[in-house]
Coordinates of C-alpha atoms and ligand atoms in Angstrom, one line a residue:
Chain S
M1 CA 119.6 84.2 10.5
K2 CA 122.2 86.7 9.2
T3 CA 123.6 89.2 11.7
K4 CA 126.2 91.7 11.0
I5 CA 129.7 90.4 11.6
S6 CA 132.0 92.7 13.4
P7 CA 135.6 93.0 12.2
E8 CA 136.9 91.4 15.4
Q9 CA 134.6 88.4 14.8
Q10 CA 135.9 88.2 11.2
K11 CA 139.4 88.3 12.4
Y12 CA 138.7 85.6 15.0
V13 CA 137.1 83.3 12.4
H14 CA 139.8 84.0 9.9
N15 CA 142.5 83.0 12.5
I16 CA 140.7 79.8 13.4
R17 CA 140.4 78.8 9.7
K18 CA 144.1 79.6 9.1
K19 CA 145.0 77.3 12.0
Q20 CA 142.8 74.5 10.7
I21 CA 144.4 74.7 7.2
L22 CA 147.9 74.7 8.7
I23 CA 147.1 71.6 10.7
R24 CA 145.9 69.8 7.6
L25 CA 149.0 71.0 5.8
Y26 CA 151.3 69.6 8.5
Q27 CA 149.5 66.3 8.4
L28 CA 150.0 66.0 4.7
L29 CA 153.6 67.0 4.9
L30 CA 154.3 64.4 7.5
F31 CA 152.7 61.7 5.3
V32 CA 154.6 62.8 2.1
G33 CA 157.8 63.2 4.0
F34 CA 157.5 59.7 5.4
I35 CA 156.9 58.2 1.9
I36 CA 159.8 60.1 0.4
L37 CA 162.1 59.1 3.3
W38 CA 161.1 55.5 2.9
E39 CA 161.6 55.4 -0.8
Y40 CA 164.9 57.2 -0.6
T41 CA 166.4 55.0 2.2
A42 CA 165.2 51.8 0.4
K43 CA 166.7 53.0 -2.9
H44 CA 170.1 53.8 -1.4
G45 CA 170.3 50.6 0.6
I46 CA 170.1 52.4 4.0
I47 CA 167.3 50.0 4.8
N48 CA 166.8 46.5 3.4
S49 CA 164.2 46.9 0.7
F50 CA 163.6 43.1 0.6
I51 CA 162.4 43.2 4.2
F52 CA 160.9 46.7 4.3
S53 CA 159.7 47.0 0.7
C54 CA 159.3 50.5 -0.6
P55 CA 156.5 52.8 -1.7
S56 CA 157.1 52.3 -5.5
K57 CA 157.1 48.5 -5.1
L58 CA 153.9 48.7 -3.1
F59 CA 152.3 50.8 -5.7
A60 CA 153.3 48.4 -8.4
T61 CA 151.9 45.4 -6.4
F62 CA 148.7 47.4 -5.9
L63 CA 148.3 48.0 -9.6
S64 CA 149.0 44.5 -10.7
M65 CA 146.7 43.0 -8.0
L66 CA 144.0 45.5 -9.0
K67 CA 144.3 44.4 -12.6
D68 CA 144.0 40.7 -12.1
G69 CA 141.1 41.3 -9.7
S70 CA 142.6 39.4 -6.8
L71 CA 142.9 42.4 -4.5
I72 CA 139.2 43.4 -4.9
H73 CA 138.3 39.8 -4.2
H74 CA 140.3 39.6 -1.0
I75 CA 139.0 43.0 0.2
F76 CA 135.5 42.0 -0.5
I77 CA 135.9 38.7 1.4
T78 CA 137.3 40.5 4.5
L79 CA 134.7 43.2 4.3
Y80 CA 131.9 40.7 4.0
E81 CA 133.1 38.7 6.9
T82 CA 133.5 41.8 9.1
L83 CA 130.1 43.2 8.3
A84 CA 128.4 39.9 8.7
G85 CA 130.1 39.4 12.1
F86 CA 129.2 43.0 13.0
A87 CA 125.5 42.6 12.1
I88 CA 125.3 39.4 14.2
V89 CA 127.1 41.1 17.2
I90 CA 124.8 44.1 17.2
I91 CA 121.5 42.3 16.6
G92 CA 122.5 39.5 19.0
S93 CA 123.6 41.8 21.8
L94 CA 120.5 44.0 21.5
L95 CA 118.3 40.9 21.8
I96 CA 120.3 39.5 24.7
A97 CA 120.5 42.8 26.5
T98 CA 116.8 43.2 26.1
L99 CA 116.2 39.7 27.5
F100 CA 118.4 40.6 30.5
W101 CA 116.6 43.9 31.0
W102 CA 113.3 42.0 31.0
N103 CA 114.4 39.3 33.3
E104 CA 116.6 40.5 36.1
T105 CA 117.2 37.0 37.6
L106 CA 118.5 35.8 34.2
S107 CA 120.9 38.7 34.0
K108 CA 122.1 38.2 37.6
V109 CA 122.7 34.6 36.9
L110 CA 124.6 35.1 33.6
E111 CA 126.5 38.3 34.3
P112 CA 129.6 36.8 35.9
Y113 CA 130.0 34.3 33.1
L114 CA 129.8 37.2 30.6
V115 CA 132.4 39.1 32.5
I116 CA 134.8 36.1 32.4
L117 CA 134.2 35.5 28.7
N118 CA 134.7 39.2 28.0
S119 CA 138.0 39.3 29.9
L120 CA 139.3 36.3 28.1
P121 CA 142.0 37.1 25.4
K122 CA 139.7 36.2 22.5
S123 CA 142.4 35.2 20.1
A124 CA 142.8 32.2 22.3
L125 CA 139.4 31.0 21.2
A126 CA 140.1 31.1 17.4
P127 CA 142.1 27.8 17.2
V128 CA 139.3 26.1 19.2
L129 CA 136.7 27.4 16.8
I130 CA 138.6 26.1 13.9
V131 CA 138.7 22.6 15.4
W132 CA 135.0 22.7 16.1
L133 CA 133.7 24.4 13.0
G134 CA 136.4 23.7 10.3
S135 CA 138.3 26.1 8.1
N136 CA 135.7 28.2 6.4
K137 CA 134.0 31.6 6.3
T138 CA 131.5 30.7 9.0
T139 CA 134.3 30.0 11.4
I140 CA 135.8 33.4 10.7
I141 CA 132.5 35.2 11.2
V142 CA 132.0 33.3 14.5
C143 CA 135.6 34.3 15.4
A144 CA 134.7 38.0 14.7
C145 CA 131.6 37.6 16.9
S146 CA 133.5 36.0 19.7
V147 CA 135.8 38.9 19.9
A148 CA 133.1 41.5 20.1
I149 CA 129.8 40.1 21.5
F150 CA 130.5 39.7 25.2
G151 CA 131.6 43.3 25.8
S152 CA 128.9 44.5 23.5
I153 CA 126.1 42.7 25.5
L154 CA 127.5 44.1 28.8
N155 CA 127.8 47.7 27.5
I156 CA 124.3 47.7 26.0
Y157 CA 122.8 46.1 29.0
T158 CA 124.4 48.7 31.3
G159 CA 122.9 51.4 29.2
F160 CA 119.5 49.8 29.5
V161 CA 119.7 49.5 33.2
N162 CA 120.9 53.1 33.7
V163 CA 117.8 54.7 32.1
E164 CA 116.4 57.4 34.3
N165 CA 114.0 55.7 36.7
D166 CA 111.6 58.6 36.6
K167 CA 111.2 58.3 32.8
L168 CA 110.0 54.7 33.4
K169 CA 107.8 56.0 36.1
L170 CA 106.3 58.5 33.7
I171 CA 105.3 55.7 31.3
K172 CA 103.8 53.8 34.2
T173 CA 101.8 56.8 35.3
L174 CA 100.4 56.9 31.7
K175 CA 99.4 53.2 32.3
G176 CA 102.1 51.9 29.9
T177 CA 103.2 48.3 29.9
R178 CA 106.7 47.0 30.3
F179 CA 106.9 46.5 26.6
Q180 CA 106.0 50.1 26.1
C181 CA 108.7 51.2 28.6
L182 CA 111.1 49.3 26.4
K183 CA 109.9 50.7 23.1
L184 CA 109.2 54.3 24.1
V185 CA 112.0 55.0 26.6
V186 CA 114.7 52.3 27.0
L187 CA 115.5 51.8 23.4
P188 CA 115.3 55.4 22.1
S189 CA 117.2 56.8 25.0
N190 CA 120.0 54.3 24.4
V191 CA 120.5 55.1 20.7
P192 CA 123.6 57.2 21.4
N193 CA 125.1 54.5 23.6
I194 CA 124.3 51.8 21.1
I195 CA 126.1 53.8 18.4
S196 CA 129.2 54.2 20.5
V197 CA 129.1 50.5 21.2
M198 CA 128.9 49.9 17.5
K199 CA 131.9 52.2 16.9
V200 CA 134.0 50.0 19.2
N201 CA 132.7 46.8 17.8
I202 CA 133.2 47.5 14.1
G203 CA 137.0 47.7 14.9
L204 CA 136.9 44.6 17.1
C205 CA 135.1 42.6 14.4
L206 CA 137.8 43.5 11.9
V207 CA 140.4 42.3 14.4
G208 CA 138.5 39.0 14.9
V209 CA 138.3 38.5 11.1
V210 CA 142.0 39.0 10.6
I211 CA 142.8 36.6 13.5
G212 CA 140.5 34.1 11.9
E213 CA 142.0 34.6 8.5
F214 CA 145.5 34.2 9.8
L215 CA 144.6 30.7 11.1
A216 CA 142.0 29.3 8.8
A217 CA 141.5 31.1 5.5
R218 CA 142.5 30.7 1.9
E219 CA 141.3 34.2 1.0
G220 CA 140.9 37.6 2.6
L221 CA 143.4 40.3 3.7
G222 CA 144.4 38.4 6.8
Y223 CA 145.4 35.4 4.5
L224 CA 147.3 37.8 2.2
I225 CA 149.3 39.0 5.2
I226 CA 150.2 35.6 6.6
Y227 CA 150.9 34.1 3.2
G228 CA 153.0 37.1 2.1
S229 CA 155.1 36.9 5.3
Q230 CA 155.7 33.2 4.8
T231 CA 156.8 33.7 1.2
F232 CA 158.6 36.9 1.9
K233 CA 156.4 38.9 -0.4
M234 CA 156.6 41.9 1.9
G235 CA 154.9 44.1 -0.6
N236 CA 151.7 42.0 -0.2
V237 CA 151.9 42.1 3.5
L238 CA 152.4 45.9 3.8
L239 CA 149.8 46.6 1.2
S240 CA 147.2 44.5 3.0
I241 CA 148.0 46.2 6.3
L242 CA 147.6 49.6 4.6
I243 CA 144.2 48.5 3.1
L244 CA 143.1 47.2 6.5
C245 CA 143.8 50.7 7.9
V246 CA 141.8 52.3 5.2
I247 CA 138.9 49.9 5.8
A248 CA 138.9 50.4 9.5
M249 CA 138.9 54.1 9.1
F250 CA 136.2 54.0 6.5
L251 CA 133.8 51.9 8.6
Y252 CA 134.5 54.0 11.6
M253 CA 133.7 57.2 9.7
I254 CA 130.4 55.9 8.5
L255 CA 129.3 55.3 12.0
Q256 CA 130.6 58.7 13.1
K257 CA 128.5 60.3 10.3
I258 CA 125.4 58.5 11.6
E259 CA 126.2 59.5 15.1
K260 CA 126.6 63.2 14.1
K261 CA 123.3 63.0 12.2
L262 CA 121.5 61.7 15.3
S263 CA 123.3 63.7 17.9
G264 CA 120.9 66.7 17.5
Y265 CA 118.1 64.6 19.0
F266 CA 119.8 63.5 22.2
Chain P
M1 CA 76.4 63.5 51.1
E2 CA 78.4 62.8 47.9
T3 CA 81.0 60.1 48.1
P4 CA 84.5 61.7 48.1
V5 CA 86.5 61.2 44.9
L6 CA 89.4 59.9 47.0
E7 CA 89.3 58.4 50.4
F8 CA 92.3 57.1 52.5
S9 CA 91.5 55.0 55.6
D10 CA 94.3 54.1 57.9
V11 CA 96.8 53.7 55.2
N12 CA 100.3 52.6 56.1
Y13 CA 103.3 52.2 53.8
I14 CA 106.6 50.5 54.6
Y15 CA 109.6 50.3 52.3
H16 CA 111.5 47.0 52.5
T17 CA 115.2 46.8 51.7
I18 CA 117.7 44.1 52.6
S19 CA 119.3 46.2 55.4
C20 CA 116.2 47.7 57.0
E21 CA 112.6 48.6 56.7
T22 CA 111.4 52.2 56.5
D23 CA 108.0 53.3 57.8
A24 CA 107.2 56.0 55.2
L25 CA 103.5 56.6 55.9
K26 CA 101.5 55.9 59.1
D27 CA 97.8 55.9 59.7
I28 CA 96.9 58.3 56.9
S29 CA 93.2 59.0 56.7
F30 CA 91.6 61.8 54.7
K31 CA 89.1 62.6 52.0
L32 CA 89.3 64.5 48.8
D33 CA 86.0 65.9 47.7
R34 CA 85.0 66.6 44.1
N35 CA 86.6 69.7 42.7
E36 CA 88.6 70.1 45.9
F37 CA 92.3 71.1 45.9
I38 CA 94.4 69.8 48.7
S39 CA 98.1 70.7 49.3
F40 CA 100.3 68.4 51.3
V41 CA 103.3 70.0 53.0
G42 CA 105.9 68.4 55.1
P43 CA 109.6 68.0 55.7
S44 CA 111.8 66.3 53.2
G45 CA 111.5 62.5 53.2
C46 CA 108.2 62.5 55.1
G47 CA 106.5 60.4 52.4
K48 CA 104.9 62.9 50.1
T49 CA 106.0 61.3 46.9
T50 CA 105.1 57.9 48.4
L51 CA 101.6 59.2 49.0
L52 CA 101.1 60.1 45.4
N53 CA 102.6 56.9 44.1
L54 CA 100.0 55.0 46.2
I55 CA 97.2 57.0 44.7
A56 CA 98.6 56.5 41.2
G57 CA 98.6 52.7 41.8
L58 CA 102.4 52.5 41.3
I59 CA 102.8 50.7 44.6
P60 CA 100.3 48.8 46.8
V61 CA 99.5 49.9 50.3
S62 CA 101.1 47.9 53.1
S63 CA 97.8 48.1 55.1
G64 CA 94.6 50.2 55.0
T65 CA 92.5 51.1 52.0
I66 CA 92.4 53.7 49.3
K67 CA 89.0 54.2 47.6
L68 CA 88.2 56.2 44.5
T69 CA 84.5 57.3 44.4
G70 CA 83.8 54.5 46.8
K71 CA 85.5 51.7 44.8
E72 CA 88.7 49.9 45.3
L73 CA 91.7 51.5 43.6
S74 CA 92.3 48.7 41.1
G75 CA 88.6 48.4 40.1
S76 CA 88.2 52.1 39.5
S77 CA 87.7 53.6 36.1
L78 CA 88.7 57.1 37.1
N79 CA 91.6 58.7 35.2
I80 CA 94.5 59.8 37.3
G81 CA 96.9 62.3 36.0
Y82 CA 100.3 62.5 37.6
M83 CA 102.8 65.3 37.1
L84 CA 106.3 64.5 38.3
Q85 CA 108.8 67.0 39.7
K86 CA 110.7 67.2 36.5
D87 CA 109.0 67.5 33.1
H88 CA 110.6 64.3 31.7
L89 CA 109.8 65.3 28.1
L90 CA 111.4 62.7 25.9
E91 CA 114.2 64.5 24.1
W92 CA 114.0 62.5 20.9
R93 CA 110.3 63.3 20.3
S94 CA 108.9 66.5 19.0
I95 CA 106.8 68.5 21.5
Y96 CA 103.6 67.3 19.7
K97 CA 104.7 63.7 19.9
N98 CA 105.5 64.2 23.6
L99 CA 102.1 65.5 24.2
T100 CA 100.4 62.6 22.5
L101 CA 102.5 60.1 24.4
G102 CA 99.7 59.2 26.9
L103 CA 97.2 58.9 24.2
E104 CA 99.5 56.7 22.2
I105 CA 100.1 54.4 25.1
Q106 CA 96.4 54.1 25.9
G107 CA 95.4 53.7 22.3
K108 CA 93.3 56.9 22.5
K109 CA 94.7 58.9 19.6
D110 CA 91.3 59.9 18.3
A111 CA 90.0 63.2 17.1
E112 CA 88.3 64.0 20.4
H113 CA 91.5 63.7 22.4
L114 CA 93.7 65.3 19.8
A115 CA 91.4 68.3 19.9
I116 CA 92.0 68.7 23.6
I117 CA 95.7 68.9 22.9
D118 CA 95.2 71.4 20.1
D119 CA 93.1 73.6 22.3
L120 CA 95.7 73.5 25.2
L121 CA 98.6 74.2 22.8
K122 CA 96.8 77.4 21.7
T123 CA 95.9 78.4 25.2
Y124 CA 99.5 78.2 26.3
G125 CA 101.1 79.8 23.2
L126 CA 102.9 76.6 22.5
D127 CA 101.2 76.1 19.1
E128 CA 104.1 77.3 17.1
F129 CA 106.5 75.0 19.0
R130 CA 104.5 71.8 18.2
N131 CA 107.3 70.6 15.9
A132 CA 110.1 71.8 18.0
F133 CA 112.1 69.6 20.3
P134 CA 112.1 69.8 24.1
R135 CA 115.7 71.2 24.2
Q136 CA 114.4 74.3 22.3
L137 CA 112.0 75.2 25.0
S138 CA 112.4 77.2 28.2
G139 CA 111.8 75.7 31.6
G140 CA 108.4 77.2 31.9
M141 CA 107.3 76.1 28.5
R142 CA 108.6 72.6 29.1
Q143 CA 106.5 72.4 32.3
R144 CA 103.5 73.7 30.5
A145 CA 104.0 71.0 27.9
A146 CA 104.2 68.4 30.6
L147 CA 101.0 69.7 32.0
I148 CA 99.3 69.4 28.6
R149 CA 100.6 65.8 28.2
T150 CA 98.9 65.1 31.6
L151 CA 95.6 66.9 30.8
A152 CA 95.3 65.3 27.4
L153 CA 93.9 62.2 29.1
S154 CA 91.2 64.3 30.8
P155 CA 92.1 63.2 34.3
D156 CA 89.4 63.1 37.1
I157 CA 92.2 63.5 39.7
L158 CA 95.4 65.4 39.2
L159 CA 98.5 64.6 41.3
L160 CA 101.2 67.2 41.3
D161 CA 104.6 66.4 42.9
E162 CA 106.4 69.7 43.3
P163 CA 105.8 70.5 39.7
F164 CA 107.2 74.0 39.9
S165 CA 110.3 73.4 41.9
A166 CA 112.6 73.6 38.9
L167 CA 111.3 76.9 37.8
D168 CA 112.5 80.4 38.7
Y169 CA 110.2 82.5 40.9
Q170 CA 108.5 84.5 38.2
T171 CA 107.8 81.6 35.9
R172 CA 106.6 79.6 38.9
L173 CA 103.9 82.1 39.7
N174 CA 102.8 82.2 36.0
V175 CA 102.7 78.4 35.5
S176 CA 100.9 77.9 38.8
D177 CA 98.3 80.5 37.7
D178 CA 97.9 78.6 34.4
I179 CA 97.4 75.3 36.2
G180 CA 95.1 76.9 38.8
S181 CA 92.8 78.2 36.1
I182 CA 92.7 75.0 34.1
I183 CA 91.9 73.0 37.2
K184 CA 89.0 75.3 38.0
E185 CA 87.7 75.3 34.5
K186 CA 87.9 71.5 34.0
E187 CA 86.7 70.8 37.5
I188 CA 89.6 68.4 38.4
S189 CA 90.1 67.3 41.9
T190 CA 93.7 67.9 42.8
I191 CA 96.4 67.0 45.2
L192 CA 99.6 69.1 45.3
V193 CA 102.7 68.1 47.2
T194 CA 105.2 70.9 47.9
H195 CA 107.9 72.3 50.1
D196 CA 106.8 75.8 49.4
L197 CA 104.2 77.0 51.9
S198 CA 103.1 80.0 50.0
E199 CA 102.5 77.9 47.0
A200 CA 100.5 75.4 49.0
I201 CA 98.3 78.1 50.5
S202 CA 97.8 80.1 47.3
M203 CA 96.4 77.1 45.4
A204 CA 94.6 75.0 47.9
D205 CA 91.2 74.7 49.5
R206 CA 92.8 72.8 52.3
V207 CA 96.4 72.3 53.5
I208 CA 97.4 69.1 55.2
V209 CA 100.6 69.1 57.2
L210 CA 102.6 65.9 57.4
S211 CA 104.9 65.1 60.3
K212 CA 108.5 64.0 59.7
R213 CA 109.1 60.3 58.9
P214 CA 107.0 58.2 59.3
G215 CA 104.6 60.7 57.8
T216 CA 101.4 61.1 59.8
I217 CA 98.8 63.8 59.4
K218 CA 99.7 66.5 61.8
E219 CA 97.2 69.2 61.0
E220 CA 94.5 70.0 58.5
I221 CA 93.9 73.6 57.7
P222 CA 91.0 74.8 55.5
I223 CA 92.0 77.9 53.6
R224 CA 89.3 80.6 53.4
L225 CA 90.5 83.8 51.7
S226 CA 88.3 86.9 51.4
I227 CA 89.2 87.8 48.0
E228 CA 87.1 88.5 44.8
K229 CA 88.6 86.4 42.0
R230 CA 90.8 83.9 43.6
T231 CA 93.8 82.7 41.6
P232 CA 97.1 81.5 42.9
K233 CA 98.6 84.9 42.3
T234 CA 95.9 87.1 43.8
S235 CA 95.6 84.7 46.8
R236 CA 99.0 85.9 47.9
N237 CA 97.6 89.3 48.5
A238 CA 94.7 88.1 50.7
P239 CA 94.7 89.6 54.2
E240 CA 94.5 86.1 55.7
F241 CA 97.5 84.8 53.8
N242 CA 100.1 85.6 56.4
T243 CA 98.1 84.2 59.2
Y244 CA 97.8 80.9 57.4
Y245 CA 101.5 81.0 56.5
N246 CA 102.5 81.5 60.1
Q247 CA 100.1 78.8 61.3
I248 CA 101.5 76.2 58.9
W249 CA 105.0 77.3 59.4
E250 CA 104.7 76.8 63.1
A251 CA 103.1 73.4 62.6
I252 CA 106.2 72.3 60.6
H253 CA 108.7 74.2 62.8
D254 CA 107.3 72.6 65.9
E255 CA 107.9 69.3 64.2
N256 CA 111.5 70.1 63.4
Q257 CA 112.2 70.9 67.0
D258 CA 111.2 67.4 67.9
I259 CA 114.1 66.1 65.9
T260 CA 116.8 67.8 68.0
Ligands
ATP301 N1 112.4 52.8 47.0 C1 112.6 53.1 48.3 N2 113.2 52.1 49.1 C2 113.4 52.4 50.4 N3 113.1 53.5 51.0 C3 112.6 54.5 50.3 C4 112.3 54.3 48.8 N4 111.7 55.4 48.4 C5 111.6 56.3 49.4 N5 112.1 55.7 50.6 C6 112.2 56.4 51.9 O1 110.9 56.7 52.3 C7 110.8 58.0 52.8 C8 109.7 58.8 52.1 O2 110.2 59.0 50.8 P1 109.4 60.0 49.8 O3 110.1 60.0 48.5 O4 108.0 59.7 49.8 O5 109.6 61.4 50.6 P2 109.2 62.9 50.1 O6 108.3 63.4 51.2 O7 108.6 62.8 48.7 O8 110.6 63.6 50.1 P3 111.1 64.8 49.3 O9 110.4 66.0 49.9 O10 112.6 64.8 49.5 O11 110.7 64.6 47.9 C9 112.2 58.6 52.7 O12 112.7 58.6 54.0 C10 112.9 57.6 51.8 O13 114.2 57.5 52.3
MG302 MG1 109.3 63.7 46.9

């Protein structure tokens, strides 16, 4: 569909583009400026480079850890634990929400307990989990799950219950069973909600993993941070935090891509 | 005499909630003959949707009986098509997949039934939209699609719950003409529920006026129009049309005065 573009329209589009480019430019400038300022103040002793480290040191640490393979290993461990926890949370909460939808009595009975568990500060559970399950990867994955799963169940269940009643009536007028209501209306109409729940939970799982690694791990980025801070290797600490940022952003962006792909249908 | 397709005898329906019980329908008795078209009109909340839900078997009667061709509702093999007020096309399915929804649910996705859909798609000029999604269709087209979804199951009885109320006037006339002609051609016995008196008269062989809640049958008015080729559109020009309109309007108006 090509229509003739009027000069006004061209000018309008041009202006919008220009604004977008400027915004990107400012963002980049801010970042570069921050790095330069950090490096400069550390070099000239305005801030204590032992405590605050500096970009050039960070970069050197990054390269050396990359070379001996330890960085990749720690990243891989943290990523693995996060994704495993995430998968369990999503699959688990879909199953449990479905069960709740199916059996209203069950959901009524359990809902207050879920609400309580969800409002609990989840980091309080981590030490308990370590005592119960020991210091290993399983514990950390369970820790990630415990942070995310209760809220996830509640949100997905709410989405299921709020499906337009008349849509279910439609399936019933076509002589559909309850299972068909679930398969043909409840699940598909909740895809957008499920994805937005996923977007929240991927971040929460990462938080859970880092908490777990703080307390119980011998590997992973959380371990690097806690170990680095105890041995005053601030380069390691800040580098790990930076990488966590990148991982969080990266995981979130994947889900956002999926959401955009699907958004046309809902 | 032929057994009526649908027969209500002294049907009552009561909604129960924690705080109260609501009499929705009271002592409803009527017959729907084969190929007959009945319109129900009545004030808001008088139990029109409840009536259709009962026929569709979505809710059981509180007392009384409903028979389909002389048999109990649950034991009947008649197909009932129910068109709701909104089209309720599923946004995530293509038009074609929306139309086959009923067949899919009932495991009837065979050549014979799919042919019905193909036919109807062509009749209604929706053929080129079969792979489109509901959001790409206008209100009138969506309502026609909902109609095809209902007709694909070859219903013996068609229930229409204000199916045109979301459409603008012009589209409304066109869609009701379309539905009118299909119903004639396929010989489907139909019950229409509406607020719109003109619509009720223009489509029906008989209009039944319900009272305010609890809905009881207030008046039954057979519609006889002296007009050559009767369709919902041409009916509106019949000389008797206004007389019927006034008669029904008074029946309802009279009712409304009781409230005050
Ligand atoms: N699920 C329900 N629980 C309790 N009361 C209900 C329920 N559904 C309907 N009612 C009540 O029963 C009465 C009849 O409802 P119904 O929906 O059949 O009316 P209606 O004639 O279709 O109204 P409208 O013209 O507004 O569509 C209404 O007064 C309504 O408040
Ligand atoms: Mg209604």
